[in-house]
XYZ file of C-alpha atoms in Angstrom:
761
model
C 53.129 -32.147 25.031
C 49.911 -32.492 23.048
C 46.573 -32.135 24.785
C 43.753 -34.609 24.464
C 40.618 -33.712 22.529
C 37.813 -32.723 24.859
C 39.862 -31.093 27.649
C 41.526 -32.540 30.749
C 41.522 -36.236 31.673
C 41.086 -37.700 35.155
C 42.866 -41.039 35.692
C 42.386 -43.495 38.562
C 45.596 -45.553 39.149
C 45.193 -48.640 41.376
C 48.220 -50.565 42.721
C 48.896 -52.095 46.124
C 52.364 -50.445 46.184
C 51.860 -46.878 47.574
C 55.287 -45.661 46.440
C 54.697 -46.971 42.928
C 51.336 -45.252 42.412
C 52.766 -42.007 43.771
C 55.714 -42.268 41.370
C 53.426 -43.137 38.456
C 51.173 -40.176 39.168
C 54.176 -37.843 39.195
C 55.511 -39.117 35.876
C 52.115 -39.187 34.149
C 51.197 -35.637 35.195
C 54.633 -34.454 34.117
C 54.230 -36.275 30.767
C 50.777 -34.778 30.042
C 49.786 -31.413 31.432
C 46.102 -32.246 30.985
C 46.283 -35.459 33.085
C 45.095 -35.528 36.667
C 45.946 -38.785 38.472
C 44.167 -39.995 41.606
C 45.400 -43.182 43.298
C 44.133 -46.064 45.408
C 46.034 -49.036 46.841
C 43.164 -51.552 46.740
C 40.498 -52.479 44.204
C 37.743 -52.178 46.814
C 38.644 -48.558 47.598
C 38.933 -47.854 43.884
C 35.354 -49.020 43.272
C 34.217 -46.593 45.909
C 36.185 -43.814 44.235
C 34.478 -44.620 40.897
C 31.053 -44.272 42.438
C 31.850 -40.857 43.868
C 33.923 -39.104 41.193
C 34.084 -38.609 37.438
C 36.907 -40.795 36.086
C 37.947 -40.881 32.411
C 40.305 -43.892 32.571
C 41.335 -46.620 35.041
C 44.909 -47.965 35.228
C 45.248 -51.077 37.398
C 47.849 -53.608 38.513
C 47.016 -57.327 38.201
C 48.510 -59.016 41.268
C 46.767 -57.307 44.238
C 45.524 -58.778 47.548
C 41.797 -59.212 48.070
C 40.751 -58.561 44.489
C 43.138 -58.961 41.558
C 43.146 -56.820 38.432
C 40.827 -59.087 36.397
C 38.270 -59.293 39.203
C 38.475 -55.520 39.526
C 37.936 -55.180 35.749
C 34.804 -57.338 35.884
C 33.438 -55.240 38.745
C 34.141 -52.012 36.836
C 32.476 -53.334 33.677
C 29.248 -54.037 35.618
C 28.817 -50.381 36.565
C 30.885 -48.601 33.887
C 30.792 -50.767 30.735
C 32.370 -48.136 28.465
C 35.029 -46.750 30.830
C 38.589 -47.231 29.449
C 40.469 -49.772 31.598
C 44.239 -50.390 31.148
C 45.922 -53.351 32.860
C 49.440 -52.122 33.810
C 51.127 -55.108 35.409
C 54.510 -56.599 36.071
C 53.092 -60.130 36.145
C 52.299 -60.848 32.529
C 51.477 -63.989 30.607
C 49.531 -64.950 27.516
C 46.876 -66.501 29.753
C 46.398 -63.288 31.741
C 46.370 -61.203 28.561
C 43.759 -63.526 27.001
C 41.554 -63.370 30.091
C 41.889 -59.584 30.203
C 40.855 -59.212 26.571
C 37.892 -61.557 27.106
C 36.822 -59.509 30.124
C 36.878 -56.335 28.018
C 40.155 -54.659 28.943
C 40.917 -51.608 26.793
C 44.686 -52.135 26.777
C 47.331 -54.392 28.343
C 50.837 -53.064 29.169
C 53.762 -54.931 30.732
C 55.663 -52.949 33.358
C 59.256 -52.188 32.414
C 62.248 -50.549 34.095
C 62.788 -46.832 33.593
C 60.782 -43.669 32.993
C 60.086 -44.412 29.305
C 57.294 -46.807 30.279
C 55.276 -43.858 31.613
C 55.495 -42.145 28.238
C 54.025 -45.305 26.702
C 51.376 -45.462 29.411
C 50.434 -41.790 28.895
C 50.101 -42.390 25.148
C 47.870 -45.434 25.730
C 45.683 -43.431 28.140
C 45.387 -40.631 25.591
C 44.450 -43.050 22.817
C 41.855 -44.895 24.943
C 40.171 -41.714 26.177
C 40.176 -40.134 22.720
C 38.550 -43.248 21.224
C 35.829 -43.294 23.892
C 35.102 -39.613 23.429
C 35.002 -40.080 19.662
C 32.426 -42.856 20.045
C 30.310 -40.612 22.266
C 30.585 -37.823 19.701
C 29.581 -40.213 16.909
C 26.504 -41.354 18.813
C 25.534 -37.741 19.426
C 26.114 -36.935 15.759
C 23.918 -39.839 14.684
C 21.202 -38.703 17.091
C 21.355 -35.172 15.745
C 21.253 -36.466 12.166
C 18.208 -38.573 12.953
C 16.558 -35.542 14.554
C 17.465 -33.403 11.558
C 15.997 -35.898 9.085
C 12.886 -36.231 11.211
C 12.400 -32.457 11.170
C 13.151 -31.857 7.500
C 10.227 -30.312 5.596
C 9.988 -33.253 3.299
C 11.103 -36.816 2.744
C 14.508 -38.462 2.554
C 14.508 -41.570 0.376
C 16.520 -44.348 -1.222
C 15.143 -46.116 -4.301
C 16.283 -48.480 -7.048
C 16.969 -46.926 -10.428
C 14.227 -48.842 -12.192
C 10.934 -47.849 -13.839
C 8.515 -47.050 -11.076
C 11.334 -45.982 -8.701
C 10.733 -48.811 -6.159
C 11.521 -47.353 -2.733
C 13.833 -49.153 -0.322
C 13.636 -46.465 2.371
C 11.578 -43.339 3.020
C 11.722 -41.165 6.119
C 8.800 -40.320 8.391
C 8.168 -37.188 6.334
C 6.492 -39.381 3.733
C 3.005 -39.237 5.234
C 2.764 -35.419 5.587
C 4.091 -35.130 2.045
C 1.990 -37.726 0.235
C -0.651 -38.932 2.672
C 0.796 -42.453 2.498
C 2.518 -44.230 5.378
C 6.209 -44.970 4.819
C 5.583 -48.711 5.240
C 3.224 -48.809 2.252
C 5.728 -47.043 0.013
C 8.636 -49.261 1.141
C 6.649 -52.495 0.785
C 5.623 -51.627 -2.772
C 1.899 -51.756 -2.078
C 1.902 -48.160 -3.325
C 4.012 -47.738 -6.475
C 5.814 -44.400 -6.436
C 6.232 -44.127 -10.191
C 2.727 -45.090 -11.310
C 0.550 -44.095 -8.347
C 2.276 -41.094 -6.755
C 4.028 -39.180 -9.568
C 1.584 -37.299 -11.785
C 1.140 -39.191 -15.100
C 1.927 -36.071 -17.167
C 5.325 -35.705 -15.473
C 6.523 -39.336 -15.429
C 8.231 -39.374 -18.809
C 9.999 -36.031 -18.410
C 10.991 -36.942 -14.859
C 12.600 -40.220 -16.007
C 14.530 -38.635 -18.887
C 15.837 -35.744 -16.777
C 17.052 -37.974 -13.957
C 18.670 -40.518 -16.292
C 20.512 -37.795 -18.207
C 22.025 -36.460 -14.979
C 22.940 -39.941 -13.766
C 24.668 -40.744 -17.056
C 26.891 -37.699 -16.459
C 27.423 -38.751 -12.825
C 25.795 -35.515 -11.713
C 23.323 -34.660 -9.021
C 19.891 -33.914 -10.327
C 17.218 -31.412 -9.325
C 13.685 -31.861 -10.616
C 10.339 -30.188 -10.063
C 7.215 -32.243 -10.688
C 3.734 -32.954 -9.467
C 2.375 -35.798 -7.350
C -1.085 -37.041 -6.477
C -1.577 -37.518 -2.743
C -3.568 -40.274 -1.073
C -6.493 -37.834 -0.902
C -6.259 -37.201 -4.677
C -4.767 -33.721 -4.305
C -2.131 -32.519 -6.801
C 0.905 -30.902 -5.243
C 4.260 -29.625 -6.550
C 7.452 -31.368 -5.409
C 11.086 -30.298 -5.565
C 13.564 -33.184 -5.505
C 17.351 -33.383 -5.346
C 19.236 -36.642 -5.581
C 22.296 -38.485 -6.785
C 23.151 -41.951 -8.007
C 25.005 -44.691 -6.161
C 27.269 -46.490 -8.638
C 28.347 -50.128 -8.597
C 30.719 -51.430 -11.273
C 30.134 -48.279 -13.290
C 26.328 -48.557 -13.327
C 23.706 -46.727 -11.272
C 21.851 -49.162 -9.059
C 20.445 -46.909 -6.350
C 19.379 -43.287 -5.956
C 19.372 -41.299 -2.721
C 17.761 -37.934 -2.368
C 15.394 -35.513 -0.734
C 11.850 -34.508 -1.766
C 9.950 -31.508 -0.482
C 6.596 -29.886 -1.196
C 6.875 -26.500 -3.003
C 3.208 -26.065 -3.810
C 2.819 -23.015 -1.581
C 5.999 -21.491 -2.978
C 5.060 -21.571 -6.611
C 5.188 -17.865 -6.903
C 8.594 -16.478 -7.787
C 9.452 -14.989 -4.407
C 8.318 -18.046 -2.529
C 10.267 -20.276 -4.892
C 13.373 -18.147 -4.433
C 13.067 -18.385 -0.667
C 12.747 -22.147 -0.956
C 15.873 -22.266 -3.076
C 17.686 -20.175 -0.497
C 16.634 -22.521 2.298
C 17.778 -25.572 0.401
C 21.036 -23.970 -0.697
C 21.809 -22.821 2.830
C 21.509 -26.404 4.055
C 23.971 -27.732 1.481
C 27.544 -28.702 2.298
C 28.853 -26.920 -0.790
C 29.152 -23.186 -1.066
C 26.247 -21.651 -2.988
C 25.364 -18.170 -4.159
C 22.892 -16.327 -6.386
C 23.825 -13.523 -8.767
C 21.126 -11.103 -9.927
C 20.656 -9.964 -13.531
C 23.594 -7.536 -13.062
C 25.836 -10.419 -11.903
C 26.042 -8.992 -8.396
C 25.786 -11.130 -5.286
C 22.173 -11.379 -4.129
C 22.491 -14.371 -1.800
C 25.350 -16.467 -0.332
C 25.184 -19.410 2.024
C 27.461 -20.007 4.986
C 29.730 -22.607 3.291
C 30.419 -20.135 0.483
C 31.501 -17.507 2.983
C 33.884 -20.101 4.401
C 35.384 -20.684 0.947
C 35.706 -17.004 0.082
C 36.991 -16.032 3.531
C 34.676 -13.002 3.744
C 31.713 -11.777 5.763
C 28.236 -11.636 4.225
C 28.159 -7.836 4.544
C 31.354 -7.668 2.452
C 29.857 -9.791 -0.355
C 26.180 -8.877 -0.931
C 25.900 -6.298 -3.721
C 29.480 -6.819 -4.947
C 30.437 -7.992 -8.431
C 30.751 -11.711 -9.140
C 34.523 -11.658 -9.625
C 35.181 -10.492 -6.077
C 36.485 -13.833 -4.736
C 38.312 -15.059 -7.865
C 42.081 -14.654 -8.161
C 43.618 -12.597 -10.969
C 44.819 -15.700 -12.816
C 41.247 -17.088 -13.071
C 39.202 -13.893 -13.477
C 39.154 -13.823 -17.300
C 38.021 -17.453 -17.546
C 35.322 -16.868 -14.942
C 34.008 -13.758 -16.682
C 33.772 -15.632 -19.984
C 31.561 -18.266 -18.321
C 29.253 -15.565 -16.874
C 28.926 -13.859 -20.278
C 27.952 -17.102 -21.989
C 25.241 -17.789 -19.413
C 23.899 -14.250 -19.645
C 23.654 -14.500 -23.466
C 21.994 -17.888 -23.234
C 24.806 -19.735 -25.018
C 24.653 -22.364 -22.267
C 22.257 -23.221 -19.455
C 24.944 -24.673 -17.187
C 28.748 -24.409 -17.116
C 31.309 -26.220 -15.004
C 34.753 -24.751 -14.454
C 37.591 -24.486 -11.946
C 38.946 -21.241 -10.547
C 41.537 -20.214 -7.982
C 40.271 -18.297 -4.953
C 42.407 -16.018 -2.790
C 40.757 -15.604 0.635
C 42.184 -12.771 2.750
C 44.970 -13.938 5.066
C 44.755 -17.517 3.780
C 46.430 -19.715 1.198
C 44.984 -19.903 -2.288
C 42.245 -22.492 -2.866
C 41.112 -24.369 -5.968
C 37.310 -24.321 -6.315
C 35.072 -26.270 -8.685
C 32.097 -24.185 -9.860
C 28.769 -25.317 -11.293
C 27.042 -22.253 -12.750
C 23.357 -22.484 -13.755
C 21.436 -19.840 -15.706
C 18.245 -18.455 -14.094
C 15.540 -17.361 -16.542
C 11.919 -16.331 -16.352
C 9.806 -16.246 -19.496
C 13.055 -16.586 -21.459
C 14.602 -13.516 -19.839
C 17.910 -13.713 -17.961
C 17.296 -13.261 -14.227
C 20.640 -14.278 -12.747
C 22.945 -17.187 -12.030
C 23.083 -19.850 -9.346
C 26.619 -20.912 -8.443
C 27.655 -24.026 -6.511
C 31.222 -23.825 -5.222
C 33.094 -26.861 -3.929
C 36.569 -26.567 -2.430
C 38.670 -29.208 -4.221
C 42.025 -28.092 -2.818
C 42.332 -31.258 -0.747
C 41.493 -33.402 -3.762
C 44.150 -31.631 -5.810
C 46.592 -32.065 -2.949
C 45.719 -35.775 -2.792
C 46.371 -36.098 -6.497
C 49.780 -34.527 -6.004
C 50.337 -36.744 -2.985
C 49.469 -39.819 -5.040
C 52.086 -38.784 -7.556
C 54.613 -38.500 -4.732
C 53.549 -41.887 -3.367
C 54.111 -43.448 -6.767
C 57.590 -41.906 -6.837
C 58.301 -43.245 -3.341
C 57.030 -46.715 -4.208
C 59.257 -46.818 -7.260
C 62.189 -45.793 -5.049
C 61.571 -48.581 -2.521
C 64.327 -51.157 -2.690
C 61.915 -54.082 -2.280
C 59.253 -55.134 -4.813
C 55.807 -53.576 -4.147
C 52.730 -55.054 -5.847
C 48.951 -55.034 -6.059
C 46.765 -57.936 -7.173
C 43.100 -57.949 -8.147
C 40.581 -60.306 -6.556
C 41.523 -63.056 -9.039
C 45.234 -62.842 -8.205
C 46.326 -60.979 -11.355
C 48.994 -58.277 -11.116
C 47.629 -54.733 -11.440
C 50.835 -52.978 -10.358
C 54.465 -53.846 -9.702
C 57.279 -51.390 -9.088
C 60.633 -51.531 -10.827
C 62.320 -53.387 -7.935
C 60.857 -56.674 -9.200
C 63.173 -56.789 -12.225
C 66.579 -57.116 -10.481
C 65.111 -59.773 -8.171
C 63.257 -61.963 -10.705
C 64.373 -60.784 -14.134
C 60.794 -59.810 -15.097
C 60.026 -56.246 -16.143
C 56.956 -54.768 -14.374
C 55.072 -54.244 -17.657
C 55.417 -57.917 -18.574
C 53.785 -58.969 -15.287
C 50.791 -56.617 -15.468
C 47.644 -58.684 -16.034
C 49.541 -61.945 -15.429
C 48.549 -64.312 -12.636
C 50.698 -64.349 -9.498
C 51.655 -67.967 -10.237
C 53.944 -66.553 -12.955
C 56.542 -65.815 -10.275
C 55.147 -67.654 -7.223
C 55.173 -71.481 -6.944
C 51.714 -73.067 -6.959
C 52.025 -74.342 -3.397
C 52.895 -70.865 -2.074
C 50.111 -69.283 -4.147
C 47.668 -71.743 -2.553
C 48.993 -70.788 0.898
C 48.369 -67.123 0.078
C 44.785 -67.873 -1.032
C 44.071 -69.719 2.215
C 45.529 -66.820 4.198
C 43.365 -64.312 2.299
C 40.272 -66.350 3.176
C 41.314 -66.239 6.836
C 41.801 -62.448 6.703
C 38.420 -61.953 5.028
C 36.738 -63.868 7.842
C 38.499 -61.799 10.503
C 36.827 -58.659 11.866
C 39.935 -56.778 12.930
C 42.849 -58.194 10.927
C 43.584 -57.057 7.405
C 47.275 -57.919 6.951
C 49.672 -60.815 7.415
C 53.277 -61.847 6.794
C 54.322 -65.225 5.420
C 57.271 -66.848 3.693
C 57.170 -68.004 0.098
C 59.377 -68.620 -2.906
C 59.907 -66.453 -5.986
C 60.512 -67.961 -9.424
C 62.979 -65.987 -11.519
C 62.926 -65.800 -15.291
C 66.022 -68.050 -15.267
C 64.267 -70.724 -13.213
C 65.955 -70.016 -9.881
C 64.055 -69.978 -6.580
C 64.518 -67.118 -4.124
C 63.278 -67.443 -0.512
C 61.142 -64.390 0.235
C 58.929 -62.825 2.864
C 55.595 -61.355 1.766
C 54.063 -58.568 3.868
C 50.508 -58.726 2.479
C 47.445 -56.557 3.193
C 43.888 -56.542 1.885
C 42.986 -53.573 -0.298
C 40.150 -51.359 1.041
C 36.794 -52.842 0.133
C 34.668 -51.179 -2.550
C 31.407 -49.364 -1.833
C 29.642 -52.663 -2.478
C 31.621 -54.307 0.327
C 33.313 -56.713 -2.048
C 36.916 -57.915 -1.855
C 39.037 -55.938 -4.353
C 42.412 -57.640 -4.016
C 45.666 -57.392 -2.102
C 48.795 -55.282 -1.899
C 52.137 -56.081 -0.404
C 55.895 -55.794 -0.168
C 58.178 -58.738 -0.975
C 61.574 -59.015 0.671
C 64.499 -61.284 -0.254
C 65.341 -63.324 2.873
C 68.114 -65.451 1.385
C 70.686 -64.218 3.915
C 68.279 -64.732 6.807
C 67.543 -68.303 5.733
C 71.280 -68.926 5.477
C 71.737 -67.595 8.988
C 68.929 -69.842 10.218
C 70.564 -72.789 8.526
C 73.887 -71.985 10.180
C 72.182 -71.639 13.555
C 70.540 -75.016 13.056
C 73.948 -76.490 12.254
C 75.451 -74.863 15.345
C 72.661 -76.229 17.535
C 73.232 -79.716 16.157
C 76.991 -79.535 16.710
C 76.654 -78.015 20.175
C 74.217 -80.670 21.304
C 76.636 -83.383 20.135
C 80.163 -82.092 20.685
C 79.646 -80.349 24.013
C 77.799 -83.346 25.411
C 80.812 -85.654 24.930
C 83.316 -83.782 27.157
C 80.497 -83.082 29.608
C 79.822 -86.823 29.878
C 83.542 -87.386 30.437
C 83.563 -84.840 33.279
C 80.465 -86.343 34.872
C 81.795 -89.904 34.600
C 85.261 -89.083 35.923
C 83.736 -87.044 38.733
C 81.722 -90.069 39.804
C 84.888 -92.253 39.751
C 86.828 -89.642 41.733
C 84.101 -89.505 44.391
C 84.032 -93.286 44.753
C 87.763 -93.996 44.556
C 89.353 -90.736 45.678
C 91.803 -91.107 42.796
C 92.994 -87.615 41.759
C 94.169 -88.837 38.357
C 90.565 -88.500 37.182
C 90.884 -84.742 37.737
C 93.411 -84.414 34.899
C 90.995 -86.048 32.473
C 88.234 -83.785 33.736
C 90.441 -80.723 33.229
C 91.244 -81.805 29.654
C 87.542 -82.227 28.946
C 86.822 -78.796 30.408
C 89.580 -77.272 28.234
C 88.034 -78.877 25.161
C 84.622 -77.443 26.077
C 86.200 -74.001 26.451
C 87.795 -74.248 22.993
C 84.494 -75.401 21.515
C 82.675 -72.462 23.066
C 85.324 -69.988 21.824
C 85.033 -71.326 18.272
C 81.250 -71.299 18.411
C 81.289 -67.673 19.543
C 83.563 -66.832 16.618
C 81.212 -68.579 14.182
C 78.200 -66.827 15.696
C 79.836 -63.441 15.138
C 80.519 -64.175 11.463
C 78.036 -63.354 8.741
C 78.068 -63.298 4.987
C 79.647 -59.827 4.922
C 82.721 -58.244 6.475
C 83.191 -54.931 8.217
C 85.202 -52.013 6.885
C 88.089 -53.179 4.715
C 91.476 -51.501 4.399
C 94.915 -52.189 2.897
C 96.423 -54.779 5.253
C 100.100 -55.868 5.438
C 99.753 -59.658 5.113
C 103.182 -60.492 6.591
C 102.568 -58.379 9.723
C 99.120 -59.863 10.306
C 100.490 -63.391 9.868
C 103.264 -62.810 12.435
C 100.760 -61.279 14.889
C 98.486 -64.298 14.456
C 101.385 -66.746 15.034
C 102.125 -65.088 18.379
C 98.533 -65.797 19.495
C 98.806 -69.570 18.845
C 100.316 -72.181 21.167
C 102.891 -73.394 18.649
C 104.603 -76.090 20.756
C 108.076 -75.191 19.392
C 106.788 -75.134 15.815
C 108.343 -72.769 13.293
C 106.830 -70.033 11.124
C 108.641 -69.214 7.888
C 107.386 -66.141 5.973
C 108.303 -66.361 2.303
C 108.092 -62.626 1.755
C 107.659 -59.876 1.206
C 103.996 -60.728 0.514
C 102.487 -57.237 0.074
C 99.077 -55.850 1.019
C 95.488 -56.945 0.411
C 92.114 -55.237 0.967
C 90.615 -57.033 3.965
C 89.009 -56.785 7.383
C 92.172 -56.844 9.533
C 90.580 -58.640 12.486
C 89.002 -61.429 10.417
C 92.222 -61.918 8.393
C 94.168 -62.441 11.624
C 91.455 -64.889 12.788
C 91.917 -66.769 9.485
C 95.686 -67.121 10.000
C 95.278 -68.141 13.654
C 92.966 -71.017 12.711
C 95.176 -72.199 9.828
C 98.248 -72.091 12.105
C 96.430 -73.895 14.906
C 95.287 -76.553 12.437
C 98.869 -77.066 11.195
C 100.289 -77.345 14.736
C 97.577 -79.731 15.975
C 97.731 -82.025 12.909
C 101.408 -81.571 11.842
C 104.346 -83.937 12.023
C 106.541 -84.120 15.098
C 109.642 -85.363 13.254
C 112.544 -83.144 14.414
C 114.907 -83.645 11.503
C 113.001 -82.628 8.402
C 114.774 -80.558 5.824
C 111.931 -78.061 6.027
C 112.843 -77.172 9.588
C 116.464 -76.757 8.649
C 115.367 -74.404 5.861
C 113.191 -72.517 8.334
C 116.137 -71.914 10.643
C 118.302 -70.793 7.746
C 115.620 -68.257 6.763
C 115.596 -66.797 10.253
C 112.041 -67.947 11.067
C 110.461 -67.470 14.479
C 110.254 -70.284 17.042
C 112.342 -73.411 17.635
C 112.922 -76.114 15.014
C 111.456 -78.909 17.178
C 107.948 -79.005 15.738
C 106.277 -78.781 12.316
C 107.269 -75.912 10.045
C 104.535 -73.626 8.731
C 105.258 -71.426 5.725
C 103.255 -68.366 4.507
C 103.905 -66.737 1.137
C 102.466 -65.209 -2.023
C 101.264 -67.324 -4.914
C 103.185 -66.852 -8.174
C 105.550 -64.506 -6.320
C 103.326 -61.472 -6.999
C 103.866 -59.782 -3.683
C 106.726 -57.444 -4.383
C 106.476 -53.894 -2.992
C 102.955 -52.563 -2.449
C 101.385 -54.767 -5.162
C 98.688 -57.110 -3.931
C 99.476 -60.826 -4.455
C 97.120 -62.856 -6.627
C 96.901 -65.291 -3.749
C 98.357 -66.440 -0.432
C 99.365 -69.929 0.611
C 99.761 -71.448 4.076
C 101.675 -74.763 3.967
C 103.118 -77.201 6.481
C 105.417 -80.236 6.360
C 103.084 -82.435 8.349
C 101.510 -85.730 7.452
C 99.015 -84.013 5.147
C 95.375 -84.797 4.415
C 94.369 -87.680 2.114
C 92.633 -86.490 -1.090
C 89.428 -88.334 -0.216
C 89.153 -86.341 3.046
C 89.837 -82.851 1.632
C 86.197 -82.018 0.896
C 85.221 -82.770 4.512
C 87.784 -80.714 6.402
C 85.668 -77.539 6.199
C 82.574 -79.215 7.671
C 81.377 -78.348 11.164
C 82.939 -80.626 13.754
C 85.448 -82.364 11.484
C 88.744 -83.042 13.278
C 91.330 -85.822 13.366
C 92.880 -84.516 16.594
C 91.656 -85.112 20.089
C 92.676 -81.537 20.862
C 90.786 -79.951 17.952
C 87.243 -78.572 18.070
C 86.342 -79.231 14.457
C 85.379 -75.596 13.838
C 88.694 -73.978 12.924
C 88.538 -74.611 9.183
C 84.813 -73.805 9.128
C 85.724 -70.379 10.507
C 88.418 -70.049 7.835
C 85.963 -70.896 5.039
C 83.396 -68.386 6.354
C 85.985 -65.589 6.450
C 87.165 -66.407 2.917
C 83.604 -66.458 1.506
C 82.657 -63.245 3.331
C 85.568 -61.470 1.569
C 84.601 -62.934 -1.807
C 87.768 -65.038 -1.996
C 88.250 -68.746 -2.706
C 90.180 -71.410 -0.780
C 91.551 -74.728 -2.029
C 93.517 -77.499 -0.334
C 96.409 -79.535 -1.816
C 99.758 -81.146 -0.909
C 102.692 -79.077 0.244
C 104.746 -80.827 -2.490
C 102.695 -78.939 -5.061
C 104.408 -75.769 -3.898
C 105.705 -74.500 -0.586
C 107.435 -77.128 1.574
C 108.483 -80.545 0.274
C 107.798 -83.097 2.997
C 110.335 -85.911 3.603
C 111.359 -88.437 6.224
C 114.796 -89.230 7.672
C 115.667 -91.403 4.688
C 115.142 -88.523 2.314
C 112.107 -90.100 0.622
C 109.254 -87.755 -0.214
C 105.744 -88.334 0.943
C 104.619 -89.295 -2.550
C 107.460 -91.887 -2.761
C 106.254 -93.399 0.512
C 102.650 -93.415 -0.734
C 101.649 -90.765 1.816
C 100.385 -87.199 1.579
C 103.244 -84.678 1.575
C 102.081 -82.002 3.990
C 99.081 -79.668 3.641
C 98.883 -76.457 1.607
C 95.917 -74.056 1.717
C 95.705 -71.608 -1.194
C 93.554 -68.468 -0.881
C 92.918 -66.720 -4.215
C 90.777 -63.943 -5.644
C 92.331 -61.290 -3.392
C 91.721 -57.636 -4.168
């Protein structure tokens, strides 16, 4: 297990259950070797423990006698305002959580069952303690930085890049340096450019600084100032520009007095002091291009000790692949072909991976004679790695199945990955620079703008998820979910835009719609038999008549069938499971055996062949079609269809309706898949005006039916990508007739029902 930064952690766990705190301590110490857990069974005793021992984190229950967890938290905050406090409780609610957050709880965890909760608790303890220790370290760092600035031999400043260099901030070193109080410089009562800088150096100073800023470089300048006492002194200044929208608005830097170091040796020592305090590696080469001075950061880059570097040739730390390029740069500086050269070289520290280093090499000269070279070395390996990482990120983003985008502050597309095209029909390049309303309806775009305003006003929330529509190139609307986040703010603190991932939620919305339909049907259809049971029960109690029990039992049976069908519908989606070649005739016979057929007859007009299907759902389809035929079919015992069924050797007795299953167009011979399957009966049929309604939830003409059977059939058909139509049995399958031999059409009635399923694979 990982250890926490800053060493071991001492945890106080408070819970009024002694066995629980003992168990928690065991699990936590086993989970983290650097955790030490002390326990108390009351908040009052825990407060005493806090006063007498160093505790890094408190873990407390909520529901405790005497003083509950929130009261305990308030008491802890009075004496230990920064101590991490985690509420670990089995009695949770939004109200308790809200009160805990208001009272300053560090974290809130609901107790669960099992040992995994202690892993979560250990992680939360680690995170809380690490954050507190990081804050303490930051405060110490800021204190040390303030002390460092206060003890620098000079002045730290920030000024506007305008003529006169108006100062916005100067450190306390201003007065020893110039004789002026910092307040007078910052207020502008003393103008730095016209009253402090020597008049003979103002023009050169301005040109030198502006030239460096135009190249986005740091600048170093040496110039004179006039102090408050009228004394002229030499200053050395280093600074850099702060850029906003591509322009320099502010300069930050450091100024120090070098008057007493004007002589060469003194100046060199000053350079060495400044260079040693820099973050970048720095070194000085003498006129023979041998190391004369190196600072500590440079030794870190080169991976060598100072004793191994001083006096060695300049190419010591450069890899073989970069040595020729580096030597060329040194030769040019020595000849005077350039005063400064920037280049990149590879460095091979001993026992470490190769680094990429950016070098800024400056020629040192005295009276025109070459005296050496100053080198500034910055390790840019991480930057190079980030550039490679960005390339990988771009590859990953393009590989994401969902559209990924970025918008500028005005809502114009600045990036869109290739996944947008299959969803909307727009190529990414055609959307770049276009407003988001190109593919998002105006109402949804307005919702997004309002949400962005809310996020901008929030201190701790920078992302949100909301539903919206997408407009395709063809004019269709696609329901979508947008996971949106604010882009990191610029250095000026301004809003730069948003990024997000869009996901097609069409299937989810369909599921929600089906669930809404189910809820509506359940609330209606289950209530009816329940009312029957309640009413009959009341009659039975008053009259003692047991006949009411039969009606109650029928109502209960209907409720059971409704529940079974609803469960089947709930298990269905828009896709099927694994498909396989399925023998249609065998599945149909199996399904018939699962249905209460009431002496009805099944006639298989086969062989039918095989189809690619989910075997279980295909059997469910046949069961519901058979059940529909039996419940709604004719009870005439003498139809010719039943006689035919007996002659064909069909299963069952010929006392009920005959149901026939067969291939469409007779294309079921051998192993060939039929183009379609029909299921027909010789019942009373369904009038044409009712055929569009039979697949609706809850539609049934039978007191015994649930109204869901054909809905289940339609769902299974659509999930397989098939189609289902409904017609008369006379159109193919079983001709319906009465005892007189007249067909249903001759009598003006529907001639049985035939379901045709086509599009089979």
